[in-house]
GROMACS .gro file of C-alpha atoms in nm:
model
  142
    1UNK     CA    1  -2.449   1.436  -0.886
    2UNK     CA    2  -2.500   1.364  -0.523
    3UNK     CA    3  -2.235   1.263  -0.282
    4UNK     CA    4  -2.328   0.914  -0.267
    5UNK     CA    5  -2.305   0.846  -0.643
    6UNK     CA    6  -1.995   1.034  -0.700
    7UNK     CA    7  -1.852   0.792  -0.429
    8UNK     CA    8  -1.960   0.527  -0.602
    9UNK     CA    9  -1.868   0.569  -0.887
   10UNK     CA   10  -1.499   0.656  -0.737
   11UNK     CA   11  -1.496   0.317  -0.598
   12UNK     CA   12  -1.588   0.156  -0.916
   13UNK     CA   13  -1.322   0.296  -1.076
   14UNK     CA   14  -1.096   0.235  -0.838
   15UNK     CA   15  -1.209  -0.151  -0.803
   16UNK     CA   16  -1.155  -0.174  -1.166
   17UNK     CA   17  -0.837  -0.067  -1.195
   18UNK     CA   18  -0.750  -0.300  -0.890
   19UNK     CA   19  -0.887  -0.570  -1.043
   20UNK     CA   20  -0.697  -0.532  -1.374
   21UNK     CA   21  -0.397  -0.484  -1.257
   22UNK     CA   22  -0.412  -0.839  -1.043
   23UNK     CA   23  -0.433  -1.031  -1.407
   24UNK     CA   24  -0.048  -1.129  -1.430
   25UNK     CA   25  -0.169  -1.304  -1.783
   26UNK     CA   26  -0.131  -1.670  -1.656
   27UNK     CA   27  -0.399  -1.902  -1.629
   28UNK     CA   28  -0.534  -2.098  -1.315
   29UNK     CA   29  -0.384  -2.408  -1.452
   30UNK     CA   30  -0.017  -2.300  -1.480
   31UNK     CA   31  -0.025  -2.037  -1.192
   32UNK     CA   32   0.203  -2.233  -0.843
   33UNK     CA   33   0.131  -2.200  -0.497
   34UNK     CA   34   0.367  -1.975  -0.349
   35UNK     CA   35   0.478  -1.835  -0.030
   36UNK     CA   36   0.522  -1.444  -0.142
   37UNK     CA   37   0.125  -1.254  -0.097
   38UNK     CA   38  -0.066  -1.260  -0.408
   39UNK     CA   39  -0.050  -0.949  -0.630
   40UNK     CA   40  -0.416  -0.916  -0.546
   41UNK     CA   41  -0.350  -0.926  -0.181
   42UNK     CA   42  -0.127  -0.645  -0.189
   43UNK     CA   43  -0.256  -0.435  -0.473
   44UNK     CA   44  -0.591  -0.441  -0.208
   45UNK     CA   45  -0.407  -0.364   0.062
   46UNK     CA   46  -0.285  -0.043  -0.111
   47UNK     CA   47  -0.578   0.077  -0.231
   48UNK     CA   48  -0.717   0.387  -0.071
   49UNK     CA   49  -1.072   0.339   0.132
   50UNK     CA   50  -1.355   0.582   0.032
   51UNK     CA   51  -1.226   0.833   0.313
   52UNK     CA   52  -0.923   0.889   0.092
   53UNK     CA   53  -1.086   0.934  -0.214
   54UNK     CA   54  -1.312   1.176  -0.060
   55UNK     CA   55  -1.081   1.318   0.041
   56UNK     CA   56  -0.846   1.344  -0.254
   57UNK     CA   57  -1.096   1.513  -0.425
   58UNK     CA   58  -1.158   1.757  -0.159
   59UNK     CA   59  -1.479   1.642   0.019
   60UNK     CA   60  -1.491   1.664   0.383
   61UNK     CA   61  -1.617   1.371   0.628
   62UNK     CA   62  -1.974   1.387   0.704
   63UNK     CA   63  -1.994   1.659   1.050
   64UNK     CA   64  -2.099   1.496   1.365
   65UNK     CA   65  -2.277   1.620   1.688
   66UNK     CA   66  -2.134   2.014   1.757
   67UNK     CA   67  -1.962   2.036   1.440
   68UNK     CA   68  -2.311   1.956   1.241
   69UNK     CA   69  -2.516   2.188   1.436
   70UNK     CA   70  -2.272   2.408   1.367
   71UNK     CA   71  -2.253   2.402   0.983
   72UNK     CA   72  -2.617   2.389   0.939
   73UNK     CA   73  -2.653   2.744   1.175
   74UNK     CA   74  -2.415   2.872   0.930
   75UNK     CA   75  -2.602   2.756   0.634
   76UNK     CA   76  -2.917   2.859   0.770
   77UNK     CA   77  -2.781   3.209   0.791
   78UNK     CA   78  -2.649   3.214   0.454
   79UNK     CA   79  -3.016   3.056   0.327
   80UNK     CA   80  -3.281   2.939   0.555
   81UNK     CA   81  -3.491   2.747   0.303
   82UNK     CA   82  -3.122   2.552   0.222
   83UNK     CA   83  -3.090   2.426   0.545
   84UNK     CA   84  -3.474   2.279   0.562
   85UNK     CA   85  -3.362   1.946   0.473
   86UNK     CA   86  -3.068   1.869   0.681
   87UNK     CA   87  -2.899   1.602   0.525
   88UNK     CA   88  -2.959   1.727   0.192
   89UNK     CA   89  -2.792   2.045   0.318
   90UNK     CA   90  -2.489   1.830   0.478
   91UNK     CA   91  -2.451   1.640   0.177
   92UNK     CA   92  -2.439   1.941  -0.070
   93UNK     CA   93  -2.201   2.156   0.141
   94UNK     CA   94  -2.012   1.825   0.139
   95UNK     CA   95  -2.003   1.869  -0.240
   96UNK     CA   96  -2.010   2.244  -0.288
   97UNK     CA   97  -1.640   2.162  -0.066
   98UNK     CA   98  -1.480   1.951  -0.368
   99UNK     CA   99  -1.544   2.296  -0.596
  100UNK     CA  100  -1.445   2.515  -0.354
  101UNK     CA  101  -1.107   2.310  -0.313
  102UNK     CA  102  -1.031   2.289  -0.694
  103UNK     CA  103  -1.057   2.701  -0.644
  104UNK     CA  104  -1.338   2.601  -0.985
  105UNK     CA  105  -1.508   2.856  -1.143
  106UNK     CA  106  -1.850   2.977  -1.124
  107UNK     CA  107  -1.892   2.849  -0.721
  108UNK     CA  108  -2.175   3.086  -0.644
  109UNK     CA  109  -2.367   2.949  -0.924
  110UNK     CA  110  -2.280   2.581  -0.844
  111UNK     CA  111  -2.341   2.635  -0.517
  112UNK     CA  112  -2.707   2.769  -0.573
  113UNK     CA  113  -2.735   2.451  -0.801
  114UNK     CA  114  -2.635   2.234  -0.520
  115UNK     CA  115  -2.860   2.367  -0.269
  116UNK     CA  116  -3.135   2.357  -0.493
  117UNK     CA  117  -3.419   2.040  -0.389
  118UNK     CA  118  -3.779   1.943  -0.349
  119UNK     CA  119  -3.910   2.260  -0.284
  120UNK     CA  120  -3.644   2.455  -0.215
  121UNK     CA  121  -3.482   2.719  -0.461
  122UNK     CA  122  -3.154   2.898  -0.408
  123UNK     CA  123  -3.028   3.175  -0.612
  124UNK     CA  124  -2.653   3.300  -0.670
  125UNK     CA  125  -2.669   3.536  -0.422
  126UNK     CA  126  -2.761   3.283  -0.128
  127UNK     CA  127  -2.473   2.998  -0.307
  128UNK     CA  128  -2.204   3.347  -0.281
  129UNK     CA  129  -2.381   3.388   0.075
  130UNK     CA  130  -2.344   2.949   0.133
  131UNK     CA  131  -1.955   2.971  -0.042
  132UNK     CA  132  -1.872   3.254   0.190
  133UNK     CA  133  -1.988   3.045   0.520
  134UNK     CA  134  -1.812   2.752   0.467
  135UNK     CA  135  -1.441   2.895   0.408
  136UNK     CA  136  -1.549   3.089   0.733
  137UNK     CA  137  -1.613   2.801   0.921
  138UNK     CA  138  -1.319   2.598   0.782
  139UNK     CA  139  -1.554   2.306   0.685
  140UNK     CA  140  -1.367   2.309   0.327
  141UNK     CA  141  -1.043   2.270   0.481
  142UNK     CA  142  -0.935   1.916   0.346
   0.00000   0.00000   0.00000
C-alpha cells in the first residue's frame, strides 16, 4: 500500500470517528443556540493533522533539498536500480520507516517488496542493504 493511500485511509478513519462522536443524539429541532463551542468545533480542533498520524505510525516527513539528495545517495548505494525512480524511492523508504519503527519482522523482505516497481526488482539482500542505510542515516528516527 503506498504512502498516499495509507494516509488516506488514516484520515478517513480518523474523520469518522470525529464525526461520530459530534452526534450528541438530539435533533436540529430541539438542539439551542448556545454560547459554549460546539462539540464539533472542539472535537476538530483536537484532532491530529496528517503530520501526526504519520507520524504516530512512524513515517517520516517527505526529505527536502540536502536531506533528499542525501537519502537517495544512500539508497542508490544500497540498490541503484531502487533509486531510478526518485519519488517512488522517497515514498517507499517513507514506508519501509513505519516497519522499521514497529522493530516488525521480516524488514529485509518487506523492504525488497517496497522497493520493488515498473521495472525495477529488488531482492532481500538489497532491502537488508536499503534497511541498513536508513537507520544509518537516521531517516527512521520519528
Amino acid at each position: 500500500m503506498t504512502t498516499r493511500a495509507t494516509l488516506s485511509a488514516v484520515i478517513l478513519l480518523v474523520t469518522a470517528a470525529v464525526l461520530t462522536a459530534c452526534d450528541d443524539g438530539t435533533s436540529k429541532a430541539e438542539s439551542k443556540p448556545s454560547a459554549a463551542p460546539s462539540k464539533a468545533v472542539t472535537t476538530a480542533a483536537a484532532t491530529p493533522g496528517v503530520d501526526a498520524v504519520a507520524k504516530a505510525t512512524g513515517i517520516p516527513p517527505k526529505p527536502t533539498g540536502a536531506a533528499r539528495a542525501r537519502l537517495l545517495r544512500a539508497l542508490a548505494a544500497a540498490a541503484p536500480a531502487a533509486a531510478r525512480y526518485e519519488d517512488k524511492a522517497i515514498d517507499a523508504a517513507r514506508n519501509q520507516c513505519s516497519a522499521i519503527n514497529r522493530s516488525g519482522q521480516r524488514l529485509d523482505h518487506l523492504a525488497s517488496q517496497r522497493f520493488t516497481y515498473k521495472d525495477v526488482t529488488t531482492t532481500e539482500a538489497q532491502g537488508k542493504k536499503i534497511n541498513q542505510a536508513l537507520k544509518a542515516t537516521g531517516f527512521c528516527v520519528v
